């Protein structure tokens, strides 16, 4: 594993673990900048 | 005008990154099925983890509202059937829809053939759509997400997916070394 990959894995792990503690992704800001998104059917 | 230019720019960037990842090459893609080259799994899992963490934390920071995201509904049996057809076509052609366009754009003959077959298939299924309209609309399950199915907070699911992705990367590297 290269050094870059190792750091990316550590960053993902840290952000994921922090997310588990954060629980729900409820916005703190009453009026978010982006309010409408469409998740299209994914494919490669 | 930006309504046309922005999607075009995003599409070109997507195609460029697919090509740079080597995914315009049918040999590399079919390596997934023979367990000799797991680039597809690694690229897809990287994209999922990046988008998932980005959406979670952007929402947490108050920059976007996750509840406003329109998520396509699940039609279980029709989507399983679609997945089987998609997988069979992918294994047969060595390319999936996006990568066939990338392969065609970079001048590969197999890419042009698969993209041509893809467009023919789209036209044929469009013309024959009334024949399977009932099946297409059947087995509706509403919007399914992992947190709602598992009855877990979204953040816990995010962490779980990160752990699964990192484990998959480690296994993939080991499988590739053996191949």
mmCIF file of C-alpha atoms in Angstrom:
data_model
loop_
_atom_site.group_PDB
_atom_site.id
_atom_site.type_symbol
_atom_site.label_atom_id
_atom_site.label_comp_id
_atom_site.label_asym_id
_atom_site.label_seq_id
_atom_site.Cartn_x
_atom_site.Cartn_y
_atom_site.Cartn_z
ATOM 1 C CA UNK A 1 0.000 0.000 0.000
ATOM 2 C CA UNK A 2 1.410 3.378 -1.007
ATOM 3 C CA UNK A 3 1.691 6.230 1.469
ATOM 4 C CA UNK A 4 -1.099 8.199 -0.287
ATOM 5 C CA UNK A 5 -3.474 5.223 -0.170
ATOM 6 C CA UNK A 6 -2.685 4.666 3.489
ATOM 7 C CA UNK A 7 -3.531 8.289 4.333
ATOM 8 C CA UNK A 8 -6.729 8.157 2.265
ATOM 9 C CA UNK A 9 -7.772 4.993 4.117
ATOM 10 C CA UNK A 10 -7.019 6.633 7.485
ATOM 11 C CA UNK A 11 -8.990 9.765 6.461
ATOM 12 C CA UNK A 12 -11.991 7.667 5.357
ATOM 13 C CA UNK A 13 -11.843 5.682 8.581
ATOM 14 C CA UNK A 14 -11.690 8.843 10.707
ATOM 15 C CA UNK A 15 -14.567 10.523 8.837
ATOM 16 C CA UNK A 16 -16.604 7.302 9.035
ATOM 17 C CA UNK A 17 -15.990 6.840 12.757
ATOM 18 C CA UNK A 18 -16.884 10.498 13.384
ATOM 19 C CA UNK A 19 -20.091 9.971 11.360
ATOM 20 C CA UNK A 20 -21.025 7.025 13.606
ATOM 21 C CA UNK A 21 -20.722 9.320 16.613
ATOM 22 C CA UNK A 22 -22.567 12.152 14.857
ATOM 23 C CA UNK A 23 -25.495 9.771 14.228
ATOM 24 C CA UNK A 24 -27.913 11.541 11.945
ATOM 25 C CA UNK A 25 -26.795 13.908 9.213
ATOM 26 C CA UNK A 26 -29.354 16.583 10.162
ATOM 27 C CA UNK A 27 -28.316 19.985 8.882
ATOM 28 C CA UNK A 28 -27.467 22.504 11.585
ATOM 29 C CA UNK A 29 -28.091 25.407 9.262
ATOM 30 C CA UNK A 30 -31.798 26.266 8.945
ATOM 31 C CA UNK A 31 -31.467 27.150 5.252
ATOM 32 C CA UNK A 32 -28.946 24.925 3.430
ATOM 33 C CA UNK A 33 -27.406 26.255 0.202
ATOM 34 C CA UNK A 34 -28.354 23.120 -1.749
ATOM 35 C CA UNK A 35 -31.960 22.106 -1.235
ATOM 36 C CA UNK A 36 -32.757 19.911 -4.215
ATOM 37 C CA UNK A 37 -30.710 17.030 -5.546
ATOM 38 C CA UNK A 38 -31.653 14.094 -7.702
ATOM 39 C CA UNK A 39 -29.869 10.795 -7.243
ATOM 40 C CA UNK A 40 -30.122 9.143 -10.656
ATOM 41 C CA UNK A 41 -30.037 5.377 -11.114
ATOM 42 C CA UNK A 42 -26.327 4.655 -10.948
ATOM 43 C CA UNK A 43 -24.302 2.672 -13.432
ATOM 44 C CA UNK A 44 -20.783 2.403 -14.649
ATOM 45 C CA UNK B 1 -27.136 27.512 -21.860
ATOM 46 C CA UNK B 2 -25.520 26.298 -18.654
ATOM 47 C CA UNK B 3 -28.290 23.689 -18.491
ATOM 48 C CA UNK B 4 -26.547 22.028 -21.472
ATOM 49 C CA UNK B 5 -22.922 22.968 -20.870
ATOM 50 C CA UNK B 6 -22.739 21.845 -17.236
ATOM 51 C CA UNK B 7 -23.954 18.268 -17.862
ATOM 52 C CA UNK B 8 -21.650 18.114 -20.915
ATOM 53 C CA UNK B 9 -18.663 19.219 -18.814
ATOM 54 C CA UNK B 10 -19.552 16.718 -16.062
ATOM 55 C CA UNK B 11 -19.940 13.958 -18.681
ATOM 56 C CA UNK B 12 -16.571 14.742 -20.287
ATOM 57 C CA UNK B 13 -14.897 14.798 -16.855
ATOM 58 C CA UNK B 14 -16.579 11.478 -15.937
ATOM 59 C CA UNK B 15 -15.492 9.890 -19.226
ATOM 60 C CA UNK B 16 -11.950 11.232 -18.835
ATOM 61 C CA UNK B 17 -11.595 9.790 -15.327
ATOM 62 C CA UNK B 18 -13.056 6.433 -16.459
ATOM 63 C CA UNK B 19 -10.479 6.321 -19.266
ATOM 64 C CA UNK B 20 -7.655 7.340 -16.914
ATOM 65 C CA UNK B 21 -8.689 4.571 -14.493
ATOM 66 C CA UNK B 22 -8.292 2.140 -17.399
ATOM 67 C CA UNK B 23 -12.014 1.368 -17.548
ATOM 68 C CA UNK B 24 -12.274 1.927 -21.304
ATOM 69 C CA UNK B 25 -10.430 -1.366 -21.729
ATOM 70 C CA UNK B 26 -12.619 -4.493 -21.960
ATOM 71 C CA UNK B 27 -9.740 -6.749 -20.802
ATOM 72 C CA UNK B 28 -9.450 -4.757 -17.591
ATOM 73 C CA UNK B 29 -13.222 -4.851 -17.005
ATOM 74 C CA UNK B 30 -13.619 -8.578 -17.636
ATOM 75 C CA UNK B 31 -10.716 -9.168 -15.210
ATOM 76 C CA UNK B 32 -13.366 -8.475 -12.574
ATOM 77 C CA UNK B 33 -15.288 -11.605 -13.545
ATOM 78 C CA UNK B 34 -12.146 -13.798 -13.676
ATOM 79 C CA UNK B 35 -10.778 -12.353 -10.382
ATOM 80 C CA UNK B 36 -7.531 -11.274 -12.071
ATOM 81 C CA UNK B 37 -8.056 -7.487 -11.980
ATOM 82 C CA UNK B 38 -10.417 -5.951 -9.424
ATOM 83 C CA UNK B 39 -10.015 -2.323 -10.558
ATOM 84 C CA UNK B 40 -13.793 -1.967 -11.125
ATOM 85 C CA UNK B 41 -14.590 -2.964 -7.542
ATOM 86 C CA UNK B 42 -11.930 -0.593 -6.183
ATOM 87 C CA UNK B 43 -12.967 2.368 -8.366
ATOM 88 C CA UNK B 44 -16.669 1.890 -7.601
ATOM 89 C CA UNK B 45 -16.153 1.452 -3.843
ATOM 90 C CA UNK B 46 -13.852 4.531 -3.797
ATOM 91 C CA UNK B 47 -16.575 6.554 -5.553
ATOM 92 C CA UNK B 48 -19.258 5.295 -3.133
ATOM 93 C CA UNK B 49 -17.176 6.094 -0.031
ATOM 94 C CA UNK B 50 -16.162 9.534 -1.353
ATOM 95 C CA UNK B 51 -19.741 10.519 -2.291
ATOM 96 C CA UNK B 52 -21.216 9.032 0.911
ATOM 97 C CA UNK B 53 -18.788 10.813 3.267
ATOM 98 C CA UNK B 54 -19.102 14.020 1.241
ATOM 99 C CA UNK B 55 -22.911 14.021 1.361
ATOM 100 C CA UNK B 56 -23.014 13.109 5.059
ATOM 101 C CA UNK B 57 -20.594 15.817 6.167
ATOM 102 C CA UNK B 58 -21.875 18.505 3.769
ATOM 103 C CA UNK B 59 -25.319 17.868 5.226
ATOM 104 C CA UNK B 60 -23.955 17.898 8.758
ATOM 105 C CA UNK B 61 -22.271 21.246 8.021
ATOM 106 C CA UNK B 62 -25.612 22.612 6.847
ATOM 107 C CA UNK B 63 -24.629 23.067 3.195
ATOM 108 C CA UNK B 64 -27.171 20.668 1.744
ATOM 109 C CA UNK B 65 -30.412 19.083 2.878
ATOM 110 C CA UNK B 66 -30.337 15.285 2.515
ATOM 111 C CA UNK B 67 -34.123 15.119 2.877
ATOM 112 C CA UNK B 68 -34.427 17.095 -0.365
ATOM 113 C CA UNK B 69 -32.648 14.396 -2.378
ATOM 114 C CA UNK B 70 -35.047 12.560 -4.666
ATOM 115 C CA UNK B 71 -34.228 8.850 -4.379
ATOM 116 C CA UNK B 72 -35.607 6.496 -7.065
ATOM 117 C CA UNK B 73 -38.088 3.947 -5.747
ATOM 118 C CA UNK B 74 -37.347 0.227 -5.557
ATOM 119 C CA UNK B 75 -39.235 -2.149 -7.865
ATOM 120 C CA UNK B 76 -37.646 -5.345 -6.599
ATOM 121 C CA UNK B 77 -38.331 -8.071 -9.179
ATOM 122 C CA UNK B 78 -38.086 -5.812 -12.271
ATOM 123 C CA UNK B 79 -34.800 -4.380 -10.963
ATOM 124 C CA UNK B 80 -33.390 -7.865 -10.242
ATOM 125 C CA UNK B 81 -34.345 -8.861 -13.807
ATOM 126 C CA UNK B 82 -32.711 -5.674 -15.112
ATOM 127 C CA UNK B 83 -29.580 -6.422 -13.092
ATOM 128 C CA UNK B 84 -29.338 -9.936 -14.544
ATOM 129 C CA UNK B 85 -29.754 -8.631 -18.122
ATOM 130 C CA UNK B 86 -27.219 -5.869 -17.420
ATOM 131 C CA UNK B 87 -24.708 -8.322 -15.929
ATOM 132 C CA UNK B 88 -25.088 -10.799 -18.795
ATOM 133 C CA UNK B 89 -24.554 -8.008 -21.337
ATOM 134 C CA UNK B 90 -21.574 -6.685 -19.383
ATOM 135 C CA UNK B 91 -19.912 -10.129 -19.186
ATOM 136 C CA UNK B 92 -20.644 -10.832 -22.864
ATOM 137 C CA UNK B 93 -19.502 -7.469 -24.249
ATOM 138 C CA UNK B 94 -16.759 -6.757 -21.723
ATOM 139 C CA UNK B 95 -18.055 -3.198 -21.408
ATOM 140 C CA UNK B 96 -20.958 -1.530 -19.609
ATOM 141 C CA UNK B 97 -22.898 1.465 -21.012
ATOM 142 C CA UNK B 98 -20.644 4.265 -19.698
ATOM 143 C CA UNK B 99 -17.398 2.486 -20.455
ATOM 144 C CA UNK B 100 -18.592 1.500 -23.963
ATOM 145 C CA UNK B 101 -19.026 5.233 -24.729
ATOM 146 C CA UNK B 102 -15.547 5.895 -23.320
ATOM 147 C CA UNK B 103 -14.076 3.042 -25.388
ATOM 148 C CA UNK B 104 -15.899 4.291 -28.522
ATOM 149 C CA UNK B 105 -14.725 7.876 -27.914
ATOM 150 C CA UNK B 106 -11.128 6.699 -27.684
ATOM 151 C CA UNK B 107 -11.522 4.879 -31.013
ATOM 152 C CA UNK B 108 -11.732 1.238 -29.877
ATOM 153 C CA UNK B 109 -13.665 -0.944 -32.331
ATOM 154 C CA UNK B 110 -15.262 -3.078 -29.616
ATOM 155 C CA UNK B 111 -16.435 0.110 -27.884
ATOM 156 C CA UNK B 112 -18.129 1.340 -31.077
ATOM 157 C CA UNK B 113 -19.798 -2.088 -31.558
ATOM 158 C CA UNK B 114 -21.049 -2.232 -27.953
ATOM 159 C CA UNK B 115 -22.260 1.398 -27.998
ATOM 160 C CA UNK B 116 -24.101 0.614 -31.261
ATOM 161 C CA UNK B 117 -25.673 -2.486 -29.669
ATOM 162 C CA UNK B 118 -26.597 -0.445 -26.619
ATOM 163 C CA UNK B 119 -28.432 2.183 -28.679
ATOM 164 C CA UNK B 120 -30.159 -0.567 -30.718
ATOM 165 C CA UNK B 121 -31.259 -2.228 -27.473
ATOM 166 C CA UNK B 122 -32.574 1.067 -26.105
ATOM 167 C CA UNK B 123 -34.579 1.619 -29.306
ATOM 168 C CA UNK B 124 -35.916 -1.974 -29.348
ATOM 169 C CA UNK B 125 -36.925 -1.939 -25.674
ATOM 170 C CA UNK B 126 -38.515 1.498 -26.154
ATOM 171 C CA UNK B 127 -40.579 0.239 -29.095
ATOM 172 C CA UNK B 128 -41.555 -2.939 -27.200
ATOM 173 C CA UNK B 129 -42.203 -1.125 -23.924
ATOM 174 C CA UNK B 130 -46.000 -1.739 -23.858
ATOM 175 C CA UNK B 131 -45.294 -5.496 -23.835
ATOM 176 C CA UNK B 132 -43.610 -5.425 -20.435
ATOM 177 C CA UNK B 133 -45.170 -2.305 -18.911
ATOM 178 C CA UNK B 134 -47.067 -4.352 -16.288
ATOM 179 C CA UNK B 135 -43.874 -6.104 -15.151
ATOM 180 C CA UNK B 136 -41.967 -2.779 -15.202
ATOM 181 C CA UNK B 137 -44.429 -1.257 -12.720
ATOM 182 C CA UNK B 138 -44.780 -4.351 -10.490
ATOM 183 C CA UNK B 139 -43.395 -5.142 -7.011
ATOM 184 C CA UNK B 140 -43.111 -1.489 -5.939
ATOM 185 C CA UNK B 141 -41.479 -1.168 -2.504
ATOM 186 C CA UNK B 142 -41.190 2.617 -2.170
ATOM 187 C CA UNK B 143 -37.894 4.301 -1.319
ATOM 188 C CA UNK B 144 -35.370 1.951 0.280
ATOM 189 C CA UNK B 145 -32.220 3.163 2.027
ATOM 190 C CA UNK B 146 -29.782 1.169 4.176
ATOM 191 C CA UNK B 147 -30.467 3.186 7.382
ATOM 192 C CA UNK B 148 -34.238 2.651 7.065
ATOM 193 C CA UNK B 149 -33.879 -1.061 6.219
ATOM 194 C CA UNK B 150 -31.376 -1.760 9.011
ATOM 195 C CA UNK B 151 -33.079 0.572 11.520
ATOM 196 C CA UNK B 152 -29.742 2.210 12.267
ATOM 197 C CA UNK B 153 -28.658 5.872 12.375
ATOM 198 C CA UNK B 154 -27.194 7.027 9.042
ATOM 199 C CA UNK B 155 -23.800 7.733 10.644
ATOM 200 C CA UNK B 156 -23.463 4.130 11.859
ATOM 201 C CA UNK B 157 -24.283 2.847 8.355
ATOM 202 C CA UNK B 158 -21.700 5.285 6.909
ATOM 203 C CA UNK B 159 -19.026 3.865 9.228
ATOM 204 C CA UNK B 160 -20.078 0.300 8.389
ATOM 205 C CA UNK B 161 -19.812 0.941 4.637
ATOM 206 C CA UNK B 162 -16.338 2.486 5.119
ATOM 207 C CA UNK B 163 -15.224 -0.630 7.045
ATOM 208 C CA UNK B 164 -16.675 -2.957 4.367
ATOM 209 C CA UNK B 165 -14.939 -0.913 1.628
ATOM 210 C CA UNK B 166 -11.541 -1.014 3.362
ATOM 211 C CA UNK B 167 -11.907 -4.777 3.936
ATOM 212 C CA UNK B 168 -12.883 -5.239 0.268
ATOM 213 C CA UNK B 169 -9.797 -3.262 -0.842
ATOM 214 C CA UNK B 170 -7.535 -5.464 1.301
ATOM 215 C CA UNK B 171 -9.117 -8.692 -0.041
ATOM 216 C CA UNK B 172 -8.995 -7.369 -3.639
ATOM 217 C CA UNK B 173 -5.263 -6.598 -3.380
ATOM 218 C CA UNK B 174 -4.612 -10.092 -2.021
ATOM 219 C CA UNK B 175 -6.686 -11.755 -4.785
ATOM 220 C CA UNK B 176 -4.851 -9.719 -7.456
ATOM 221 C CA UNK B 177 -1.440 -10.704 -6.080
ATOM 222 C CA UNK B 178 -2.385 -14.385 -6.347
ATOM 223 C CA UNK B 179 -3.720 -14.048 -9.931
#
